[in-house]
Amino acid sequence: MILNCIVVDDEYPARILMKEYIGQVAHLNLLGAFSNPIEALNYLQDQAVDLIFLDIQMPELSGLAFINALETRPMVILTTAYADYALEGYTLNVIDYLLKPIKFDRFYQSVSKAKELLTLKTKPSHHQETPTSNAREHIIVKSDRKIYRILLKDIYFIQGLREYVTFHTVQGKIISLDSLKRLEDTLPQSRFMRVHKSYIINKLSVESLHGNNLVINGVDIPFSKNLREKILKMVFS
């Protein structure tokens, strides 16, 4: 399977290096390299690509703003000299984040992941979860000046309180500035379910049901009465 790709980076040496790396990988086909992100956006209006190697700090348009400007989103691998943007990049569902100077072995690892994801997308959907499920095995959470990588399977439930949420996990509690609404839209519905205005649960973590409560890791989680039949079907069937 061949991945058609482009490079968007305002630094000439960086573009040359990426061209060299891409030329060494059989499953990559370089369609173009752009120093100006606006030109790249115009190009993408008429040309479909599978993968974009995208710098973050560019004078005309930042890489993160570039992603938000895309009408349709190919896979994106961020390339940058700054680690500060890692969290924001992952919230935009980029598939990887390469820090400059980029080594070839790290580059190859990243593009191999891209190939695997494209293969999943093109496979028939029966007998598997969503094509992007491989990209959603963890969530990036910022809390108390730290960045956490939390495996989805390690989350028991998520509790909302005003503008904060608390992740109850195997490793303990992590409090973050976020909303249950955003998480409800982001987390895979095959695994997580909003059962109450204040709770999202991991279906596989439910131990029992009594009255209008679910028991998860020894904690009673209330659920809305009108969801009882849906919970019985989706959690206990």
Coordinates of N, CA and C in Angstrom, one line a residue:
M1 N 0.8 -1.2 0.0 CA 0.0 0.0 0.0 C 0.9 1.3 0.0
I2 N 0.6 2.2 -0.9 CA 1.4 3.4 -1.1 C 0.7 4.6 -0.4
L3 N 1.4 5.3 0.4 CA 0.8 6.5 1.0 C 1.3 7.8 0.2
N4 N 0.4 8.5 -0.4 CA 0.7 9.8 -1.0 C 0.9 10.8 0.0
C5 N 2.0 11.6 0.0 CA 2.2 12.5 1.1 C 2.8 13.8 0.6
I6 N 2.7 14.8 1.5 CA 3.3 16.1 1.2 C 4.1 16.6 2.4
V7 N 5.0 17.5 2.3 CA 5.8 18.1 3.3 C 5.5 19.6 3.4
V8 N 5.2 20.1 4.6 CA 4.9 21.5 4.7 C 5.8 22.0 5.8
D9 N 6.9 22.8 5.4 CA 7.9 23.3 6.4 C 8.6 24.5 5.8
D10 N 8.6 25.6 6.5 CA 9.2 26.8 6.0 C 10.8 26.7 5.9
E11 N 11.4 25.7 6.6 CA 12.8 25.6 6.6 C 13.3 24.7 5.5
Y12 N 14.2 25.3 4.7 CA 14.7 24.5 3.5 C 15.4 23.2 3.9
P13 N 16.4 23.3 4.9 CA 17.1 22.1 5.3 C 16.1 21.0 5.8
A14 N 15.1 21.4 6.5 CA 14.1 20.4 7.0 C 13.3 19.7 5.8
R15 N 13.0 20.5 4.8 CA 12.3 19.9 3.6 C 13.2 18.9 2.9
I16 N 14.5 19.3 2.8 CA 15.5 18.4 2.1 C 15.6 17.1 2.9
L17 N 15.7 17.2 4.2 CA 15.8 16.0 5.0 C 14.6 15.1 4.9
M18 N 13.4 15.7 4.9 CA 12.2 14.9 4.8 C 12.1 14.2 3.4
K19 N 12.5 15.0 2.4 CA 12.5 14.4 1.0 C 13.4 13.2 1.0
E20 N 14.6 13.3 1.6 CA 15.6 12.2 1.6 C 15.0 11.0 2.4
Y21 N 14.4 11.2 3.5 CA 13.8 10.1 4.3 C 12.7 9.5 3.6
I22 N 11.8 10.3 3.0 CA 10.6 9.7 2.2 C 11.1 8.9 1.1
G23 N 12.2 9.3 0.4 CA 12.7 8.5 -0.7 C 13.3 7.2 -0.4
Q24 N 13.5 7.0 0.9 CA 14.1 5.7 1.4 C 13.0 4.7 1.8
V25 N 11.8 5.1 1.8 CA 10.7 4.3 2.3 C 9.8 3.9 1.1
A26 N 9.7 2.6 0.9 CA 9.0 2.1 -0.3 C 7.5 2.5 -0.4
H27 N 6.9 2.5 0.8 CA 5.4 2.8 0.8 C 5.0 4.2 0.9
L28 N 6.0 5.1 0.7 CA 5.7 6.6 0.6 C 6.0 7.1 -0.8
N29 N 5.0 8.0 -1.2 CA 5.2 8.7 -2.5 C 5.0 10.2 -2.3
L30 N 6.1 10.9 -2.5 CA 6.0 12.4 -2.2 C 5.4 13.1 -3.4
L31 N 4.3 13.8 -3.1 CA 3.6 14.6 -4.1 C 4.1 16.0 -4.2
G32 N 4.6 16.5 -3.1 CA 5.1 17.9 -3.1 C 5.7 18.3 -1.8
A33 N 6.5 19.4 -1.8 CA 7.1 19.9 -0.6 C 6.8 21.4 -0.6
F34 N 6.2 22.0 0.4 CA 5.8 23.4 0.4 C 6.5 24.2 1.6
S35 N 7.0 25.3 1.2 CA 7.6 26.2 2.2 C 6.5 27.2 2.8
N36 N 5.4 27.3 2.0 CA 4.3 28.2 2.4 C 3.1 27.4 2.7
P37 N 2.6 27.4 3.9 CA 1.4 26.6 4.3 C 0.1 27.0 3.5
I38 N 0.0 28.3 3.1 CA -1.1 28.7 2.4 C -1.2 28.1 1.0
E39 N 0.0 28.0 0.4 CA 0.1 27.3 -0.9 C -0.3 25.8 -0.7
A40 N 0.1 25.2 0.4 CA -0.2 23.8 0.6 C -1.7 23.6 0.8
L41 N -2.4 24.5 1.5 CA -3.8 24.5 1.6 C -4.5 24.6 0.3
N42 N -4.1 25.5 -0.6 CA -4.6 25.6 -1.9 C -4.4 24.3 -2.7
Y43 N -3.3 23.7 -2.6 CA -3.0 22.4 -3.3 C -3.9 21.3 -2.8
L44 N -4.2 21.3 -1.5 CA -5.1 20.2 -1.0 C -6.5 20.4 -1.3
Q45 N -6.9 21.6 -1.9 CA -8.3 21.7 -2.3 C -8.6 20.9 -3.6
D46 N -7.5 20.6 -4.3 CA -7.7 19.8 -5.6 C -7.0 18.5 -5.6
Q47 N -6.2 18.2 -4.6 CA -5.4 17.0 -4.6 C -5.6 16.3 -3.2
A48 N -6.0 15.0 -3.3 CA -6.1 14.2 -2.1 C -4.8 13.6 -1.7
V49 N -4.5 13.7 -0.5 CA -3.2 13.0 0.0 C -3.6 12.2 1.2
D50 N -2.7 11.2 1.5 CA -2.9 10.3 2.7 C -2.3 10.8 3.9
L51 N -1.1 11.6 3.8 CA -0.3 11.9 4.9 C 0.4 13.3 4.7
I52 N 0.4 14.1 5.8 CA 1.1 15.4 5.7 C 2.2 15.4 6.8
F53 N 3.4 15.7 6.4 CA 4.4 16.0 7.4 C 4.4 17.5 7.6
L54 N 4.1 17.9 8.8 CA 3.7 19.3 9.0 C 4.5 20.0 10.2
D55 N 5.2 21.1 9.8 CA 5.9 21.9 10.8 C 4.9 22.7 11.6
I56 N 5.2 23.1 12.8 CA 4.3 23.8 13.6 C 4.5 25.3 13.5
Q57 N 5.7 25.8 13.8 CA 6.0 27.2 13.8 C 6.4 27.7 12.4
M58 N 5.5 28.3 11.7 CA 5.7 28.9 10.4 C 5.1 30.3 10.4
P59 N 5.7 31.2 9.7 CA 5.3 32.6 9.8 C 3.9 32.9 9.2
E60 N 3.6 32.3 8.1 CA 2.3 32.6 7.5 C 1.1 32.0 8.2
L61 N 1.3 30.8 8.7 CA 0.2 30.1 9.4 C 0.8 28.9 10.2
S62 N 0.5 28.9 11.5 CA 1.0 27.8 12.3 C 0.5 26.4 11.8
G63 N 1.2 25.4 12.2 CA 0.8 24.1 11.8 C -0.5 23.7 12.4
L64 N -0.8 24.1 13.7 CA -2.0 23.8 14.4 C -3.2 24.5 13.7
A65 N -3.0 25.7 13.3 CA -4.0 26.5 12.6 C -4.2 25.9 11.2
F66 N -3.2 25.4 10.6 CA -3.3 24.7 9.3 C -4.2 23.5 9.4
I67 N -4.0 22.7 10.5 CA -4.9 21.5 10.7 C -6.3 21.9 10.8
N68 N -6.6 22.9 11.6 CA -8.0 23.4 11.8 C -8.6 24.0 10.5
A69 N -7.7 24.4 9.6 CA -8.3 25.0 8.3 C -8.6 23.9 7.3
L70 N -8.2 22.7 7.5 CA -8.4 21.6 6.5 C -9.9 21.2 6.5
E71 N -10.4 21.2 5.3 CA -11.8 20.7 5.1 C -11.9 19.2 5.3
T72 N -11.0 18.5 4.8 CA -10.9 17.1 5.1 C -9.5 16.8 5.6
R73 N -9.4 16.0 6.6 CA -8.1 15.8 7.3 C -7.5 14.5 6.9
P74 N -6.3 14.6 6.2 CA -5.5 13.4 6.0 C -4.8 13.1 7.4
M75 N -4.0 12.0 7.4 CA -3.2 11.8 8.6 C -2.1 12.8 8.7
V76 N -1.8 13.2 9.9 CA -0.8 14.3 10.1 C 0.3 13.8 11.0
I77 N 1.5 14.0 10.6 CA 2.7 13.8 11.5 C 3.3 15.2 11.7
L78 N 3.3 15.7 12.9 CA 3.9 17.0 13.2 C 5.4 16.9 13.3
T79 N 6.1 17.8 12.8 CA 7.6 17.9 12.9 C 8.0 19.2 13.4
T80 N 8.6 19.3 14.5 CA 8.9 20.5 15.2 C 10.1 20.4 16.1
A81 N 10.7 21.6 16.4 CA 11.9 21.6 17.3 C 11.4 21.9 18.8
Y82 N 10.1 22.0 18.9 CA 9.5 22.4 20.2 C 8.6 21.4 20.8
A83 N 8.8 20.9 22.0 CA 8.0 19.9 22.6 C 6.8 20.5 23.3
D84 N 6.7 21.8 23.4 CA 5.6 22.4 24.1 C 4.2 22.2 23.5
Y85 N 4.2 21.9 22.2 CA 2.9 21.8 21.5 C 2.4 20.3 21.5
A86 N 3.1 19.4 22.1 CA 2.7 18.0 22.1 C 1.2 17.8 22.5
L87 N 0.8 18.3 23.6 CA -0.6 18.1 24.1 C -1.6 18.6 23.1
E88 N -1.4 19.9 22.6 CA -2.4 20.4 21.7 C -2.4 19.7 20.4
G89 N -1.2 19.2 20.0 CA -1.2 18.4 18.7 C -2.0 17.1 18.9
Y90 N -1.9 16.4 20.0 CA -2.6 15.2 20.1 C -4.1 15.4 20.3
T91 N -4.5 16.6 20.8 CA -5.9 16.8 20.9 C -6.5 17.0 19.5
L92 N -5.7 17.3 18.5 CA -6.1 17.4 17.1 C -6.0 16.1 16.4
N93 N -5.7 15.0 17.2 CA -5.7 13.7 16.6 C -4.6 13.5 15.6
V94 N -3.4 14.2 15.7 CA -2.3 13.8 14.8 C -1.8 12.4 15.2
I95 N -1.2 11.8 14.3 CA -0.8 10.4 14.6 C 0.5 10.3 15.2
D96 N 1.4 11.3 15.1 CA 2.7 11.3 15.7 C 3.2 12.7 15.8
Y97 N 4.3 12.8 16.6 CA 4.9 14.1 16.9 C 6.4 13.9 16.9
L98 N 7.1 14.3 15.9 CA 8.5 14.1 15.7 C 9.3 15.4 16.1
L99 N 10.2 15.2 17.0 CA 11.0 16.4 17.5 C 12.3 16.4 16.6
K100 N 12.6 17.6 16.1 CA 13.8 17.9 15.4 C 15.0 18.0 16.3
P101 N 16.2 17.6 15.9 CA 16.5 16.9 14.7 C 15.9 15.5 14.6
I102 N 15.3 15.1 13.5 CA 14.6 13.8 13.4 C 15.5 12.8 12.9
K103 N 15.6 11.7 13.7 CA 16.4 10.5 13.3 C 15.6 9.6 12.4
F104 N 16.3 8.9 11.4 CA 15.6 8.1 10.5 C 14.8 7.0 11.1
D105 N 15.4 6.3 12.2 CA 14.7 5.2 12.8 C 13.3 5.7 13.4
R106 N 13.4 6.9 14.0 CA 12.1 7.4 14.6 C 11.1 7.8 13.5
F107 N 11.6 8.3 12.4 CA 10.8 8.7 11.2 C 10.1 7.4 10.7
Y108 N 10.9 6.3 10.6 CA 10.4 5.1 10.0 C 9.3 4.5 10.9
Q109 N 9.5 4.6 12.2 CA 8.5 4.1 13.1 C 7.2 4.8 13.0
S110 N 7.3 6.1 12.8 CA 6.1 7.0 12.6 C 5.4 6.6 11.3
V111 N 6.1 6.5 10.2 CA 5.4 6.3 8.9 C 4.9 4.8 8.9
S112 N 5.5 3.9 9.6 CA 4.9 2.6 9.7 C 3.6 2.6 10.4
K113 N 3.5 3.4 11.4 CA 2.2 3.5 12.1 C 1.2 4.1 11.2
A114 N 1.6 5.1 10.3 CA 0.6 5.7 9.4 C 0.1 4.6 8.4
K115 N 1.0 3.8 7.9 CA 0.7 2.7 7.0 C -0.3 1.7 7.6
E116 N -0.1 1.4 8.9 CA -1.0 0.5 9.6 C -2.4 1.1 9.7
L117 N -2.5 2.4 10.0 CA -3.8 3.1 10.2 C -4.5 3.1 8.8
L118 N -3.8 3.4 7.8 CA -4.4 3.4 6.4 C -4.9 2.1 6.0
T119 N -4.2 1.0 6.4 CA -4.6 -0.3 6.1 C -5.9 -0.7 6.8
L120 N -6.0 -0.2 8.1 CA -7.2 -0.5 8.9 C -8.4 0.3 8.3
K121 N -8.2 1.5 7.8 CA -9.2 2.3 7.2 C -9.8 1.6 5.9
T122 N -9.0 0.9 5.2 CA -9.4 0.4 3.9 C -9.9 -1.1 4.0
K123 N -9.8 -1.6 5.2 CA -10.3 -3.0 5.4 C -11.8 -3.0 5.5
P124 N -12.5 -4.0 5.2 CA -13.9 -4.1 5.5 C -14.2 -3.9 7.0
S125 N -15.3 -3.2 7.3 CA -15.6 -2.9 8.6 C -16.1 -4.0 9.5
H126 N -16.6 -5.1 8.9 CA -17.1 -6.2 9.8 C -16.0 -6.9 10.5
H127 N -16.4 -7.4 11.7 CA -15.5 -8.1 12.6 C -14.4 -7.2 13.1
Q128 N -14.6 -5.9 13.2 CA -13.6 -5.1 13.8 C -14.3 -3.8 14.3
E129 N -13.6 -3.1 15.2 CA -14.2 -1.9 15.7 C -14.0 -0.8 14.6
T130 N -14.1 0.5 14.9 CA -14.0 1.5 13.9 C -12.6 1.5 13.4
P131 N -12.4 1.9 12.1 CA -11.1 1.9 11.5 C -10.0 2.6 12.3
T132 N -10.4 3.7 13.0 CA -9.4 4.5 13.8 C -9.2 4.0 15.2
S133 N -9.8 2.8 15.5 CA -9.7 2.4 16.9 C -8.3 2.2 17.4
N134 N -7.3 1.9 16.5 CA -5.9 1.8 16.9 C -5.3 3.1 17.4
A135 N -5.9 4.2 16.9 CA -5.4 5.5 17.3 C -6.0 6.0 18.6
R136 N -7.0 5.2 19.1 CA -7.7 5.7 20.3 C -7.5 4.8 21.5
E137 N -6.3 4.2 21.6 CA -6.1 3.3 22.8 C -5.6 4.1 24.0
H138 N -5.4 5.4 23.8 CA -5.0 6.2 25.0 C -5.5 7.6 24.8
I139 N -5.5 8.4 25.9 CA -5.9 9.8 25.8 C -4.8 10.6 26.5
I140 N -4.6 11.8 26.0 CA -3.6 12.7 26.6 C -4.3 13.7 27.5
V141 N -3.9 13.8 28.7 CA -4.6 14.6 29.7 C -3.5 15.5 30.4
K142 N -3.8 16.8 30.5 CA -3.0 17.8 31.1 C -3.5 18.0 32.5
S143 N -2.7 17.9 33.5 CA -3.1 18.1 34.9 C -2.0 18.5 35.8
D144 N -2.1 19.6 36.5 CA -1.2 20.1 37.5 C 0.2 20.2 36.8
R145 N 0.3 20.9 35.6 CA 1.5 21.1 34.9 C 2.2 19.9 34.4
K146 N 1.5 18.8 34.4 CA 2.0 17.5 33.8 C 1.2 17.1 32.7
I147 N 1.7 16.3 31.8 CA 1.0 15.7 30.7 C 1.0 14.2 30.9
Y148 N -0.2 13.6 31.0 CA -0.4 12.2 31.3 C -0.9 11.5 30.0
R149 N -0.4 10.3 29.8 CA -0.8 9.4 28.7 C -1.6 8.3 29.4
I150 N -2.9 8.3 29.3 CA -3.8 7.4 30.1 C -4.3 6.4 29.1
L151 N -4.1 5.1 29.3 CA -4.6 4.0 28.5 C -6.2 4.0 28.7
L152 N -6.9 3.9 27.7 CA -8.4 3.8 27.8 C -8.8 2.7 28.7
K153 N -8.1 1.5 28.6 CA -8.5 0.4 29.3 C -8.3 0.6 30.8
D154 N -7.5 1.6 31.2 CA -7.2 1.8 32.6 C -8.2 2.8 33.3
I155 N -9.1 3.4 32.5 CA -10.1 4.3 33.0 C -11.3 3.6 33.5
Y156 N -11.6 3.7 34.8 CA -12.8 3.2 35.4 C -14.1 4.0 35.0
F157 N -14.0 5.3 35.3 CA -15.1 6.2 35.0 C -14.5 7.6 35.0
I158 N -15.3 8.6 34.5 CA -14.9 10.0 34.5 C -16.1 10.8 35.1
Q159 N -15.7 11.6 36.1 CA -16.7 12.4 36.8 C -16.5 13.9 36.5
G160 N -17.6 14.5 36.1 CA -17.6 16.0 35.8 C -18.0 16.8 37.0
L161 N -17.4 18.0 37.1 CA -17.7 18.9 38.1 C -17.4 20.3 37.6
R162 N -18.5 21.0 37.1 CA -18.4 22.3 36.5 C -17.4 22.3 35.4
E163 N -16.3 23.0 35.4 CA -15.4 23.1 34.3 C -14.2 22.0 34.4
Y164 N -14.3 21.2 35.4 CA -13.3 20.2 35.6 C -13.8 18.8 35.5
V165 N -12.9 17.8 35.2 CA -13.3 16.4 35.2 C -12.3 15.7 36.0
T166 N -12.7 14.6 36.6 CA -11.8 13.7 37.3 C -11.8 12.3 36.7
F167 N -10.6 11.9 36.2 CA -10.4 10.6 35.6 C -10.1 9.6 36.8
H168 N -11.0 8.6 37.0 CA -10.8 7.6 38.0 C -10.1 6.4 37.3
T169 N -8.9 6.2 37.5 CA -8.1 5.2 36.8 C -7.5 4.2 37.7
V170 N -6.9 3.2 37.0 CA -6.2 2.1 37.8 C -5.0 2.7 38.6
Q171 N -4.4 3.8 38.1 CA -3.3 4.4 38.7 C -3.7 5.5 39.8
G172 N -5.0 5.8 39.8 CA -5.5 6.8 40.8 C -6.3 7.9 40.1
K173 N -6.6 9.0 40.8 CA -7.4 10.1 40.3 C -6.5 11.1 39.6
I174 N -7.0 11.6 38.4 CA -6.3 12.7 37.7 C -7.4 13.8 37.4
I175 N -7.2 15.0 37.9 CA -8.1 16.1 37.7 C -7.6 17.0 36.6
S176 N -8.5 17.3 35.7 CA -8.1 18.1 34.5 C -9.2 19.1 34.1
L177 N -8.7 20.2 33.5 CA -9.7 21.2 33.0 C -10.2 20.8 31.7
D178 N -11.5 20.3 31.7 CA -12.1 19.7 30.5 C -13.6 19.6 30.7
S179 N -14.3 19.1 29.8 CA -15.7 19.0 29.9 C -16.2 17.5 29.5
L180 N -17.2 17.0 30.2 CA -17.7 15.7 29.8 C -18.3 15.7 28.4
K181 N -18.8 16.8 28.0 CA -19.4 16.9 26.6 C -18.3 16.6 25.6
R182 N -17.1 17.3 25.8 CA -16.1 17.1 24.8 C -15.6 15.7 24.8
L183 N -15.4 15.1 26.1 CA -15.0 13.7 26.2 C -16.0 12.8 25.6
E184 N -17.3 13.0 25.8 CA -18.3 12.2 25.3 C -18.2 12.1 23.7
D185 N -17.9 13.2 23.1 CA -17.7 13.3 21.7 C -16.4 12.7 21.2
T186 N -15.4 12.6 22.1 CA -14.1 12.2 21.7 C -13.8 10.7 21.9
L187 N -14.3 10.2 23.1 CA -14.0 8.8 23.4 C -14.8 7.9 22.6
P188 N -14.2 6.7 22.3 CA -15.0 5.7 21.5 C -16.2 5.2 22.2
Q189 N -17.4 5.3 21.5 CA -18.7 4.9 22.0 C -18.8 3.4 22.2
S190 N -18.0 2.7 21.5 CA -18.0 1.2 21.7 C -17.5 0.8 23.1
R191 N -16.7 1.8 23.8 CA -16.1 1.5 25.1 C -16.7 2.3 26.2
F192 N -17.1 3.6 25.9 CA -17.5 4.5 26.9 C -18.9 4.9 26.7
M193 N -19.6 5.3 27.8 CA -21.0 5.7 27.8 C -21.3 6.7 28.8
R194 N -22.0 7.8 28.4 CA -22.5 8.8 29.3 C -23.8 8.3 29.9
V195 N -23.7 8.1 31.2 CA -24.9 7.5 31.9 C -25.6 8.5 32.8
H196 N -25.0 9.7 33.0 CA -25.5 10.7 33.9 C -24.9 12.0 33.5
K197 N -25.5 13.1 33.9 CA -25.0 14.4 33.5 C -23.6 14.6 34.1
S198 N -23.2 13.8 35.1 CA -21.9 14.0 35.8 C -21.0 12.8 35.6
Y199 N -21.4 11.8 34.8 CA -20.5 10.6 34.7 C -20.5 10.0 33.3
I200 N -19.3 9.6 32.9 CA -19.0 8.8 31.8 C -18.4 7.5 32.3
I201 N -18.8 6.4 31.9 CA -18.3 5.1 32.4 C -17.6 4.3 31.3
N202 N -16.6 3.5 31.7 CA -16.0 2.5 30.9 C -16.9 1.2 31.0
K203 N -17.6 0.8 30.0 CA -18.5 -0.3 30.1 C -17.9 -1.6 30.6
L204 N -16.6 -1.8 30.3 CA -16.0 -3.0 30.7 C -15.6 -3.0 32.2
S205 N -15.7 -1.9 32.8 CA -15.4 -1.7 34.2 C -16.6 -2.0 35.2
V206 N -17.8 -2.1 34.6 CA -19.0 -2.2 35.5 C -19.0 -3.6 36.1
E207 N -19.1 -3.5 37.5 CA -19.2 -4.8 38.3 C -20.6 -5.3 38.5
S208 N -21.5 -4.4 38.8 CA -22.9 -4.8 39.0 C -23.8 -3.6 38.9
L209 N -25.1 -3.9 39.0 CA -26.2 -2.8 39.0 C -27.1 -3.1 40.1
H210 N -27.5 -2.0 40.8 CA -28.5 -2.2 41.8 C -29.3 -0.9 41.9
G211 N -30.6 -1.0 41.9 CA -31.4 0.2 41.8 C -31.1 1.1 40.6
N212 N -30.8 2.3 40.8 CA -30.3 3.2 39.7 C -28.9 3.6 39.8
N213 N -28.1 2.6 40.2 CA -26.6 2.8 40.4 C -25.9 1.6 39.7
L214 N -24.7 2.0 39.2 CA -23.8 1.0 38.7 C -22.6 1.0 39.7
V215 N -22.0 -0.2 39.9 CA -20.9 -0.3 40.8 C -19.6 -0.5 39.9
I216 N -18.7 0.4 40.1 CA -17.5 0.4 39.3 C -16.3 0.6 40.3
N217 N -15.5 -0.4 40.4 CA -14.3 -0.3 41.3 C -14.8 0.0 42.8
G218 N -15.9 -0.6 43.1 CA -16.5 -0.4 44.5 C -17.2 0.9 44.7
V219 N -17.4 1.7 43.7 CA -18.0 3.0 43.8 C -19.4 3.0 43.1
D220 N -20.4 3.5 43.8 CA -21.7 3.6 43.2 C -21.8 4.8 42.2
I221 N -22.2 4.5 41.0 CA -22.3 5.5 40.0 C -23.8 5.6 39.6
P222 N -24.4 6.8 39.9 CA -25.8 6.9 39.5 C -26.0 7.0 38.0
F223 N -27.1 6.5 37.5 CA -27.4 6.6 36.1 C -28.9 7.1 35.9
S224 N -29.1 7.8 34.8 CA -30.4 8.3 34.5 C -31.4 7.2 34.3
K225 N -32.6 7.3 34.9 CA -33.6 6.2 34.8 C -34.0 5.9 33.4
N226 N -34.0 6.9 32.5 CA -34.4 6.6 31.1 C -33.4 5.8 30.3
L227 N -32.2 5.6 30.9 CA -31.1 4.9 30.3 C -31.0 3.4 30.7
R228 N -31.9 3.0 31.6 CA -31.8 1.7 32.2 C -31.8 0.6 31.2
E229 N -32.7 0.6 30.3 CA -32.8 -0.4 29.2 C -31.6 -0.4 28.3
K230 N -31.1 0.8 28.0 CA -30.0 0.9 27.1 C -28.7 0.3 27.8
I231 N -28.6 0.6 29.1 CA -27.5 0.1 29.9 C -27.5 -1.4 30.0
L232 N -28.7 -2.0 30.3 CA -28.8 -3.4 30.3 C -28.4 -4.1 29.0
K233 N -28.8 -3.4 27.9 CA -28.5 -4.0 26.6 C -27.0 -3.8 26.3
M234 N -26.4 -2.7 26.6 CA -25.1 -2.4 26.1 C -24.0 -2.8 27.1
V235 N -24.3 -3.0 28.3 CA -23.3 -3.4 29.3 C -23.5 -4.8 29.8
F236 N -24.7 -5.3 29.9 CA -24.9 -6.6 30.5 C -25.4 -7.7 29.6
S237 N -25.5 -7.4 28.3 CA -26.0 -8.4 27.3 C -24.8 -9.1 26.7

